[in-house]
CSV table of C-alpha atoms and ligand atoms in Angstrom, one decimal:
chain,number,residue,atom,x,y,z
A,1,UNK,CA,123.8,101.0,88.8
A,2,UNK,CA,126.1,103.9,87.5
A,3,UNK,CA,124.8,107.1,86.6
A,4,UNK,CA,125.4,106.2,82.9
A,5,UNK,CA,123.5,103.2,83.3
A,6,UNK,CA,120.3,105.1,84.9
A,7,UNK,CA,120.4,107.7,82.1
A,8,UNK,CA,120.2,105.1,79.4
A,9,UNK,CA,117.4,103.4,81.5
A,10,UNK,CA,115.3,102.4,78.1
A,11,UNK,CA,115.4,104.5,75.3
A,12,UNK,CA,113.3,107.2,76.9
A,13,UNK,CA,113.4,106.8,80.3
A,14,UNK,CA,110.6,104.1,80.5
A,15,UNK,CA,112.1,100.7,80.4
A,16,UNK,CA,110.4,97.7,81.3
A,17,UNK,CA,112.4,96.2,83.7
A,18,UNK,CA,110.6,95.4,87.3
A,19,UNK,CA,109.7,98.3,89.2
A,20,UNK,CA,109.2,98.9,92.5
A,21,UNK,CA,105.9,101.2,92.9
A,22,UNK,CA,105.0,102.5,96.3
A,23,UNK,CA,101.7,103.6,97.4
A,24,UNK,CA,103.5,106.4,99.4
A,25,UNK,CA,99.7,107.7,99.9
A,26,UNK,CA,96.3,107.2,98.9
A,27,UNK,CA,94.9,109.9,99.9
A,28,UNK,CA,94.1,112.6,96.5
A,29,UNK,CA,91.9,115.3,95.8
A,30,UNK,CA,90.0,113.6,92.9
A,31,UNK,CA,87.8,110.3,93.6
A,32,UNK,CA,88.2,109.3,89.6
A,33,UNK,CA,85.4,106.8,89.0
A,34,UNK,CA,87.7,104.2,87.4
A,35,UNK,CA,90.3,104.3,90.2
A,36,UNK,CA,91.2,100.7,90.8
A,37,UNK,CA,93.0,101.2,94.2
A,38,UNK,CA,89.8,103.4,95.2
A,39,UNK,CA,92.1,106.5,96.4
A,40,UNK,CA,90.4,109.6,97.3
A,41,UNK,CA,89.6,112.4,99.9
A,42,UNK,CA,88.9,109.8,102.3
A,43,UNK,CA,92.1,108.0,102.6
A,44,UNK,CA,93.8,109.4,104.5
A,45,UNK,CA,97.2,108.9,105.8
A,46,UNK,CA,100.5,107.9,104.2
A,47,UNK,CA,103.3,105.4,104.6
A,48,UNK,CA,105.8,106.1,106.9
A,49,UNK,CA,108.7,108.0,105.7
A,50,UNK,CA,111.4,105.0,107.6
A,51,UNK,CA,109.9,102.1,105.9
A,52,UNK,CA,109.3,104.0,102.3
A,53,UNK,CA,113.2,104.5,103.0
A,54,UNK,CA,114.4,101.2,104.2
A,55,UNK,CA,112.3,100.0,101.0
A,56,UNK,CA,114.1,102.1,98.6
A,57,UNK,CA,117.6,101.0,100.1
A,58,UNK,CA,116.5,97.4,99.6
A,59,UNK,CA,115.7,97.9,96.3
A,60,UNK,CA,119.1,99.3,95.2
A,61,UNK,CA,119.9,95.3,96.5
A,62,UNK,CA,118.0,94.0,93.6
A,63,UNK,CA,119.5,92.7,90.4
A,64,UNK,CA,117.2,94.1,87.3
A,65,UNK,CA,115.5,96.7,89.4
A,66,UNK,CA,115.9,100.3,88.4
A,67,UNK,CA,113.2,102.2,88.8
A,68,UNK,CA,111.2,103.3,91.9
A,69,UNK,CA,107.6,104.7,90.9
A,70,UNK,CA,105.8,106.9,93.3
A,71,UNK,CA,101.4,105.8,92.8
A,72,UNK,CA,99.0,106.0,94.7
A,73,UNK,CA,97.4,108.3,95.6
A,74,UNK,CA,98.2,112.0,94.7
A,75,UNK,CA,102.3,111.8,95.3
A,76,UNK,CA,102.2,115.9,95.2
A,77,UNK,CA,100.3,116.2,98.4
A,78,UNK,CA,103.6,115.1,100.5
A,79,UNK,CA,106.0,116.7,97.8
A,80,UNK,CA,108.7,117.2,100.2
A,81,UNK,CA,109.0,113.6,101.5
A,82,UNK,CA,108.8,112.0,98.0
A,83,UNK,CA,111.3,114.5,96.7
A,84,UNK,CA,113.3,113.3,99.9
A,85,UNK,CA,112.8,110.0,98.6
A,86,UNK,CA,113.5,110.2,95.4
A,87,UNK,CA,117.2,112.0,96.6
A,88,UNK,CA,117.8,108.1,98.2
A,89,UNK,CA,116.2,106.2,95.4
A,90,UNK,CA,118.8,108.5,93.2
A,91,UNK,CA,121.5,107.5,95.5
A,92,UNK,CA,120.6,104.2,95.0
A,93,UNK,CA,121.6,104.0,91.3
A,94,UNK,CA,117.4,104.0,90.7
A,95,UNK,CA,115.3,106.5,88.0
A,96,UNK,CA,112.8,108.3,90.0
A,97,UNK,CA,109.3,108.0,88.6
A,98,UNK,CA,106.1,110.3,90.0
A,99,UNK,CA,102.8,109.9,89.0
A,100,UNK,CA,100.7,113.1,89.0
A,101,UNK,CA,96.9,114.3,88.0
A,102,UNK,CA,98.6,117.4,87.8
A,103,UNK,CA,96.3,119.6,89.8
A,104,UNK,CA,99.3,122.1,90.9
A,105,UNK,CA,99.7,123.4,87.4
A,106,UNK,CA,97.3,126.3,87.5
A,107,UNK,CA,99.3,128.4,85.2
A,108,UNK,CA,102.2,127.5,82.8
A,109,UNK,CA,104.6,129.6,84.6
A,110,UNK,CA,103.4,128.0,87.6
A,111,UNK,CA,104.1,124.4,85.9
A,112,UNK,CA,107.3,125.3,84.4
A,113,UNK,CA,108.5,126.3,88.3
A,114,UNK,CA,107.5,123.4,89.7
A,115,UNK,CA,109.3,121.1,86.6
A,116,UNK,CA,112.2,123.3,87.0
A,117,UNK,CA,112.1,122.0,90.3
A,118,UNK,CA,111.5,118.5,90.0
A,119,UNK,CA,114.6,118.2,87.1
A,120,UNK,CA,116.7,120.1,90.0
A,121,UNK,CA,115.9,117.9,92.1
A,122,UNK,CA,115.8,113.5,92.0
A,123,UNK,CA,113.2,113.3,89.6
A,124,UNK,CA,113.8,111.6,86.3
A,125,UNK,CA,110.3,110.9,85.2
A,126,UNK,CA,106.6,112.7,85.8
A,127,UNK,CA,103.6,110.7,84.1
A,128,UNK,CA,100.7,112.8,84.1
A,129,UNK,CA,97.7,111.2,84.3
A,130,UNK,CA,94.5,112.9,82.4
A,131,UNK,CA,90.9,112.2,80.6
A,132,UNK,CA,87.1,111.8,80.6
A,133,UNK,CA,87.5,110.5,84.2
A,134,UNK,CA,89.3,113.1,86.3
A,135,UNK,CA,87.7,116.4,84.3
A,136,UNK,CA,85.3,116.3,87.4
A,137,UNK,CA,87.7,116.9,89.5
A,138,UNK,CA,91.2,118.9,87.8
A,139,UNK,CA,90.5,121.3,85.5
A,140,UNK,CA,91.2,120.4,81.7
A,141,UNK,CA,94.0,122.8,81.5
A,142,UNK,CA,95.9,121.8,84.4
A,143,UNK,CA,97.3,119.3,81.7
A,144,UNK,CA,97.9,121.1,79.4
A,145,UNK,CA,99.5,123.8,81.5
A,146,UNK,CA,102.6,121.3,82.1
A,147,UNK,CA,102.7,120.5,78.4
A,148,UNK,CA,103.2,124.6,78.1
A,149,UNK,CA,105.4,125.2,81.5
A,150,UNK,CA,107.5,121.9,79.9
A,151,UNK,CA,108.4,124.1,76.9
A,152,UNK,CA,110.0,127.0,79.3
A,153,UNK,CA,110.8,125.3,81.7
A,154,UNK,CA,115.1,125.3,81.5
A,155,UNK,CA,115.8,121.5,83.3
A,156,UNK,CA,112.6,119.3,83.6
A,157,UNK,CA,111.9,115.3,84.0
A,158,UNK,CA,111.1,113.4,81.5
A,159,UNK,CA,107.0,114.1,81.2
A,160,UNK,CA,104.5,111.5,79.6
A,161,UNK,CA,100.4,111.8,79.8
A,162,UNK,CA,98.4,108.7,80.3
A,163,UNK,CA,95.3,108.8,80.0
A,164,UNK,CA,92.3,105.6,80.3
A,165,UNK,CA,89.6,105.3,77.3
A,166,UNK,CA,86.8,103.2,77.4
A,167,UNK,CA,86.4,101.5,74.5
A,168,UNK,CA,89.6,101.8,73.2
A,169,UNK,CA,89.7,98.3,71.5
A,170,UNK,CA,87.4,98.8,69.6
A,171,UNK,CA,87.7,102.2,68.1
A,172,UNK,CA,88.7,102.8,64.1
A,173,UNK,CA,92.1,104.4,64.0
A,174,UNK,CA,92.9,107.7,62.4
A,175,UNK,CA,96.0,108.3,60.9
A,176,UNK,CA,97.8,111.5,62.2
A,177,UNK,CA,101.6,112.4,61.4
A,178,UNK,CA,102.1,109.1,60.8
A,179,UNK,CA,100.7,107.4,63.9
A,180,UNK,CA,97.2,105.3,64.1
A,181,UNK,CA,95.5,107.0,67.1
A,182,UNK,CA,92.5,105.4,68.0
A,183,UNK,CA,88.8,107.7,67.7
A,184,UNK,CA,88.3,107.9,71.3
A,185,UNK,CA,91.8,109.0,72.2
A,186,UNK,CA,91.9,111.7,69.3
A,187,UNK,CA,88.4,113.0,71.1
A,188,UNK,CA,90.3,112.9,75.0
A,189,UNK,CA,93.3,114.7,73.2
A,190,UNK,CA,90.8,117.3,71.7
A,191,UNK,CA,89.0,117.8,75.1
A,192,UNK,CA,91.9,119.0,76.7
A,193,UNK,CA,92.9,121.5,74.3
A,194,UNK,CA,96.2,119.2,72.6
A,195,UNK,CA,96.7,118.6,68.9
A,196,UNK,CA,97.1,115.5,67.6
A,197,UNK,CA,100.2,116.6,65.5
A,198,UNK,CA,101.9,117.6,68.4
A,199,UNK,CA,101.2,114.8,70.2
A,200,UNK,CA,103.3,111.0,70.2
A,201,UNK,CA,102.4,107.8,71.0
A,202,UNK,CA,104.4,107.1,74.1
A,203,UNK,CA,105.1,103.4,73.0
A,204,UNK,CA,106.0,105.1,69.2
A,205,UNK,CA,108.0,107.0,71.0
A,206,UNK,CA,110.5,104.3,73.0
A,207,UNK,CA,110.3,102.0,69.9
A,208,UNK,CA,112.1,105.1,67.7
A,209,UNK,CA,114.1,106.0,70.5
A,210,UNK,CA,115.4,102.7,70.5
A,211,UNK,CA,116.6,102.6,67.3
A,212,UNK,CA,118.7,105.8,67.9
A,213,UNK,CA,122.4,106.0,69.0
A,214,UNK,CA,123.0,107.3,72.3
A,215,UNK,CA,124.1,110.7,71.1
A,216,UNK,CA,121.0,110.9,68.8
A,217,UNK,CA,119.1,109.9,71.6
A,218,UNK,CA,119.6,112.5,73.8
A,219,UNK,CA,118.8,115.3,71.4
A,220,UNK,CA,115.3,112.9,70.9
A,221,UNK,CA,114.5,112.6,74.3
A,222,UNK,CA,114.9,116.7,74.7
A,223,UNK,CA,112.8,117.5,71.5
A,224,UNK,CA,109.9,114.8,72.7
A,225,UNK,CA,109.9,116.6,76.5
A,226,UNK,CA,109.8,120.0,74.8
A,227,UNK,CA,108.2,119.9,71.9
A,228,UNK,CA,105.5,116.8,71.9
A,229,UNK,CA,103.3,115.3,74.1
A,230,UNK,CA,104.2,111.9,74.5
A,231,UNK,CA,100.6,110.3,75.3
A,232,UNK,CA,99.7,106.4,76.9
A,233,UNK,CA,96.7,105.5,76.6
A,234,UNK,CA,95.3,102.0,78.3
A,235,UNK,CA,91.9,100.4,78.0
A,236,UNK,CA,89.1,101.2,81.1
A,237,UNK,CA,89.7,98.3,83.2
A,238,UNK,CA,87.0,96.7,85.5
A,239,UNK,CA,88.4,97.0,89.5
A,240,UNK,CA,88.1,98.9,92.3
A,241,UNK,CA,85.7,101.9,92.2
A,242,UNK,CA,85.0,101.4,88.5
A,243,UNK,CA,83.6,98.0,89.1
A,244,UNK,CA,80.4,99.7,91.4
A,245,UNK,CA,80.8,103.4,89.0
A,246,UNK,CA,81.3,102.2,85.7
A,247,UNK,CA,79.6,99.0,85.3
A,248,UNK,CA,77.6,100.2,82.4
A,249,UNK,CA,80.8,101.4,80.3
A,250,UNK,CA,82.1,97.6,80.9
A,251,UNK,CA,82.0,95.1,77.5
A,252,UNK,CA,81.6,92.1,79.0
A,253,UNK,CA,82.9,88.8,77.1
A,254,UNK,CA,82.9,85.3,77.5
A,255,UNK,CA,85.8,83.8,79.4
A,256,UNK,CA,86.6,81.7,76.4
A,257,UNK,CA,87.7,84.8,74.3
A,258,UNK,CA,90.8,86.1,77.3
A,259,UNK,CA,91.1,82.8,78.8
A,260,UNK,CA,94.8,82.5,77.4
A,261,UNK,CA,95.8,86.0,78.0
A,262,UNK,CA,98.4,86.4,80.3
A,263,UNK,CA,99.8,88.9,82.7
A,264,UNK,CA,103.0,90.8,81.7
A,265,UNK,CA,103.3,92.9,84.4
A,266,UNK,CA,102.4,90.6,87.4
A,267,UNK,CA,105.2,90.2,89.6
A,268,UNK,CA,107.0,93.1,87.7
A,269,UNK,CA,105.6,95.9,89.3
A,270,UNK,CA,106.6,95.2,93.0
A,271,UNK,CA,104.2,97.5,95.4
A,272,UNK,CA,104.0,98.0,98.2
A,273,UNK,CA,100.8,100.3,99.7
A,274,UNK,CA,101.1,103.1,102.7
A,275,UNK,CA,100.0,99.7,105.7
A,276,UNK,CA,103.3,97.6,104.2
A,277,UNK,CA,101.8,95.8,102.4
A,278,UNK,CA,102.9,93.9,99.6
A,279,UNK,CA,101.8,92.5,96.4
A,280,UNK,CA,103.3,91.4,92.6
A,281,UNK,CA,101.2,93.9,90.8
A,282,UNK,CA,99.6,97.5,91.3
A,283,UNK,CA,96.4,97.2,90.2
A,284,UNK,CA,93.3,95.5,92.0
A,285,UNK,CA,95.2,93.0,93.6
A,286,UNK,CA,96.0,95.4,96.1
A,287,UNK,CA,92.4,95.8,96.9
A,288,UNK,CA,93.0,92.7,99.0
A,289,UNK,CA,94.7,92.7,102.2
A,290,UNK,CA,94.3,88.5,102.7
A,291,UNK,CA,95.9,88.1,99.2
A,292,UNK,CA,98.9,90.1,100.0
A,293,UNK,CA,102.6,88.3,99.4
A,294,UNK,CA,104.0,89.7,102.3
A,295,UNK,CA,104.2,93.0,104.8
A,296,UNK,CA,107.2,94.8,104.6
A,297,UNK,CA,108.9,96.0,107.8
A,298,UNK,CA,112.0,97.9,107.9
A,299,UNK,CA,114.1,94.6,107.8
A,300,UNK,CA,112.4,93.5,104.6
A,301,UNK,CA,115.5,91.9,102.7
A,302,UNK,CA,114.2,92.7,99.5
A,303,UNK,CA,116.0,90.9,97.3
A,304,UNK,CA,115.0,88.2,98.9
A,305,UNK,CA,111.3,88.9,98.7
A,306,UNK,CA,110.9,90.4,95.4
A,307,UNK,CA,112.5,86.3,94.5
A,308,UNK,CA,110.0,84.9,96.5
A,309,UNK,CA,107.3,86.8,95.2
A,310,UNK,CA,108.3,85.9,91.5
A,311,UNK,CA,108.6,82.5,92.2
A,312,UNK,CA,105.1,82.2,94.0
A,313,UNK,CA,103.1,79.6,92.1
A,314,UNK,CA,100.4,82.0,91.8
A,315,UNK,CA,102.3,85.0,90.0
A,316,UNK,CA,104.0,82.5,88.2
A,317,UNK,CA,100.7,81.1,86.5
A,318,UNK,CA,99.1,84.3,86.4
A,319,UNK,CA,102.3,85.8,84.1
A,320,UNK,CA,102.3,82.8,81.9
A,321,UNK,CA,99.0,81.6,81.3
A,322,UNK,CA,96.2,84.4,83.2
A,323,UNK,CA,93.9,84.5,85.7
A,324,UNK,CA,91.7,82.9,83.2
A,325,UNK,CA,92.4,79.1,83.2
A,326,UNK,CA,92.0,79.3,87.0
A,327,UNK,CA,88.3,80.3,86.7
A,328,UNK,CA,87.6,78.0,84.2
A,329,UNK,CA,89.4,75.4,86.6
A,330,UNK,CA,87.6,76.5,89.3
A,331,UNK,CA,84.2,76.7,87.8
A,332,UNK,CA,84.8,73.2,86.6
A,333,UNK,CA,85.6,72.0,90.3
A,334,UNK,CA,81.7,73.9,90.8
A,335,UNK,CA,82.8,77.2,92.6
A,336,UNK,CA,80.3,79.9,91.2
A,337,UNK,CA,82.1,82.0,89.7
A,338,UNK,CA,80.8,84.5,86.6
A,339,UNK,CA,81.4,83.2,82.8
A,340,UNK,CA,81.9,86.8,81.3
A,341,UNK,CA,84.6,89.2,82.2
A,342,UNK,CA,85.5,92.7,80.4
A,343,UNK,CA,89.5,92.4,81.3
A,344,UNK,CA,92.1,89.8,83.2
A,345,UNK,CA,91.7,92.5,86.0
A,346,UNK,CA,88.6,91.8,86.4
A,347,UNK,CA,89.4,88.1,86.2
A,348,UNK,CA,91.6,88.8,89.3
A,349,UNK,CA,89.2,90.4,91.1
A,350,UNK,CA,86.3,87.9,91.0
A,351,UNK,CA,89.1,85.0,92.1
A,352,UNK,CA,90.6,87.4,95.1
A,353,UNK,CA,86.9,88.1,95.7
A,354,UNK,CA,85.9,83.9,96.1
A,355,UNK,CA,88.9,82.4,96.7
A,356,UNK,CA,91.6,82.3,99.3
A,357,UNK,CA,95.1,83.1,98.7
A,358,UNK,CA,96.0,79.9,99.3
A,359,UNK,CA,93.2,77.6,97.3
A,360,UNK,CA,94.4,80.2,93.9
A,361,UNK,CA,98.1,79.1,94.8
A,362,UNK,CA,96.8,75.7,95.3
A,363,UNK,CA,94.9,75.9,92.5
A,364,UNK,CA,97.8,77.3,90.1
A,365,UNK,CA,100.0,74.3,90.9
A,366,UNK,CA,97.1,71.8,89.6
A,367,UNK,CA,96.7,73.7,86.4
A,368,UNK,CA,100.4,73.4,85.9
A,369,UNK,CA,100.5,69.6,86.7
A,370,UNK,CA,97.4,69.3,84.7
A,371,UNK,CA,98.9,70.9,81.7
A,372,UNK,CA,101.3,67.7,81.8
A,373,UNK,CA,103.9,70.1,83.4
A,374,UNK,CA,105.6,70.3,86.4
A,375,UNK,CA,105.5,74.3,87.8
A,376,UNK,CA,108.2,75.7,85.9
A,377,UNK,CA,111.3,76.0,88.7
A,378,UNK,CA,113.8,78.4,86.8
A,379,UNK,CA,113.0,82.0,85.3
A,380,UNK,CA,110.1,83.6,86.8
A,381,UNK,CA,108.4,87.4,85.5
B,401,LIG,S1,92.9,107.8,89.3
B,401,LIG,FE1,94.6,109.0,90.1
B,401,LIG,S2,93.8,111.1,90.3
B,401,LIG,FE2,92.0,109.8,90.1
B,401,LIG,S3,91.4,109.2,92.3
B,401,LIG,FE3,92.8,107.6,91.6
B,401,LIG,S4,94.8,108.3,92.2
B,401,LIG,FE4,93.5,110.1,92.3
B,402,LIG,S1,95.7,90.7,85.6
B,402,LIG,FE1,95.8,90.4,87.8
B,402,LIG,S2,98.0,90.2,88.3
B,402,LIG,FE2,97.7,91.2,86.3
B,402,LIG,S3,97.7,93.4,86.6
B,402,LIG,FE3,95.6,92.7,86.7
B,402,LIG,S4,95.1,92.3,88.8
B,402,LIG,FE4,97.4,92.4,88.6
């Protein structure tokens, strides 16, 4: 990809093209109780710096992919070797993207040195991630420290917030400088000392940036880094450490009502955690070392394997149709499996939890034939 090319990567800098996300660590210095890959103080340990490399170089092979997302895990804690990494990824023709909790911001000055930094550097995107569930652990201000060190800072990444609300569905919206922001997100934004009217809507956000021509655009993407907050905000999802720690904040619904919902981001979000290991999404599926697609090694062709992985009959059914006509398939066949779930995560994690990698592929190429449909052979996520 030429430079141009990575500089108009989506309207804002978040596209939604496949990424591939590394678990470069996941060890971190919060233990967040919704974390769905269950980082914390205890895992320790990180990837090693070859294979992250030889996986960046093999993504530059692959058609569509153009971003390289550093998860985990607390990505700060080995600053050095993700900023090394981001250099190749940059190299590569790829936009850099690091996910942060933001715990080095302990003063604005201090924030606006370290973005300084970062936009110096390979870094073309920070997400900060904030809310009810990490206050325990990084100080409310942190956050808003790199909203305030983003405003002097002279050259800084492109900075989103994301933040996780329970409940989020179902909130009544409030109207606020013209965007709809849900209760419980107005209440998050309060808590940690933002505005609503200087806040965005980070989807708002890319869907008026894409209506903008590329000179416009710029001058956009400048005034949203420097002057707003440009907030995500995703339901509580049931996985990981938030399945045993937030059990009672989970709505539980019959199957019947997701059933159909499918899976956008399955086998768009390539990751690959700190053993190698691979799978089509980032979220609990990579709880579960048996249900991995692959193990990278430093030959991994990765063209070839981010195919393979989109073709698997598994992802496949998954991003069409959900994990949810699988349980009800399986259920029917008389494995015991539950009948209410509060998300399609949590979908996912009941079938890795009961069934084998190779009964859910076996089982996705059924419900394809018995949808009077032959599994699907071009296209893919
Ligand atoms: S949610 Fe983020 S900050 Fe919290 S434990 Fe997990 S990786 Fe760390
Ligand atoms: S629904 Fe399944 S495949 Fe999709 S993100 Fe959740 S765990 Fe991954």
């Amino acid at each position: 990809m030429s430079p141009a090319d990575r500089a108009d990567n989506g309207p804002i800098g978040f596209s939604d093209d496949p990424l591939l996300l590394l678990h470069y660590t996941a060890f971190c210095n919060a233990s967040c109780a919704h974390c769905i890959v269950e980082s914390g103080p205890q895992r320790k340990g990180r990837m090693s710096l070859d294979l992250a490399g030889d996986l960046i170089e093999g993504a530059g092979g692959v058609p569509h992919l153009r971003t390289v997302v550093f998860s985990g895990g607390e990505s700060f804690i080995y600053l050095d070797d993700v900023l090394q990494l981001c250099a190749q990824a940059r190299a590569e023709g790829l936009v850099t993207r690091i996910i942060s909790n933001g715990y080095w911001a302990r003063t604005p000055e201090i924030a606006a040195r370290m973005l300084e930094r970062l936009g110096g550097e390979a870094v073309d995107q920070l997400v900060i991630s904030f809310g009810e569930f990490h206050r325990a652990f990084i100080p409310a201000e942190r956050v808003r420290n790199v909203f305030l060190g983003a405003r002097q800072a002279s050259a800084a990444p492109f900075v989103a917030y994301s933040t996780v609300i329970a409940g989020v569905r179902d909130d009544p919206t409030i109207d606020v400088g013209g965007y709809a922001w849900p209760t419980g997100v107005l209440r998050c934004l309060a808590d940690y000392g933002f505005a609503a009217e200087e806040c965005v809507p980070l989807a708002a956000a890319v869907a008026r940036g894409a209506t903008l021509a590329p000179d416009e655009r710029t001058a956009f993407k400048k005034a949203m880094v420097h002057e707003r907050a440009l907030i995500n905000y995703e339901p509580l999802a049931f996985g990981g450490r938030a399945s045993r720690e937030l059990r009672d904040r989970q709505r539980l619904r019959p199957i019947e009502q997701d059933a159909g919902t499918p899976c956008s981001v399955v086998g768009r979000q390539i990751t690959a955690v700190t053993s190698g290991r691979l799978y089509p999404c980032c979220s609990v599926w990579t709880n579960f070392p048996n249900h991995a697609l692959g193990v990278a090694d430093s030959a991994t062709d990765m063209p070839a394997m981010v195919d393979d992985m989109q073709m698997d009959a598994l992802v496949r059914f998954i991003h069409e149709r959900g994990p949810g006509p699988l349980i009800a398939q399986l259920r029917q066949a008389g494995v015991p499996l539950a009948g209410e779930y509060s998300d399609i995560c949590h979908m996912c994690q009941t079938l890795f939890e009961h069934v084998s990698l190779d009964d859910l592929r076996q089982a996705a190429a059924l419900a394809f034939n018995g949808a009077n449909r032959r599994s699907p052979d071009e296209g893919g996520p």
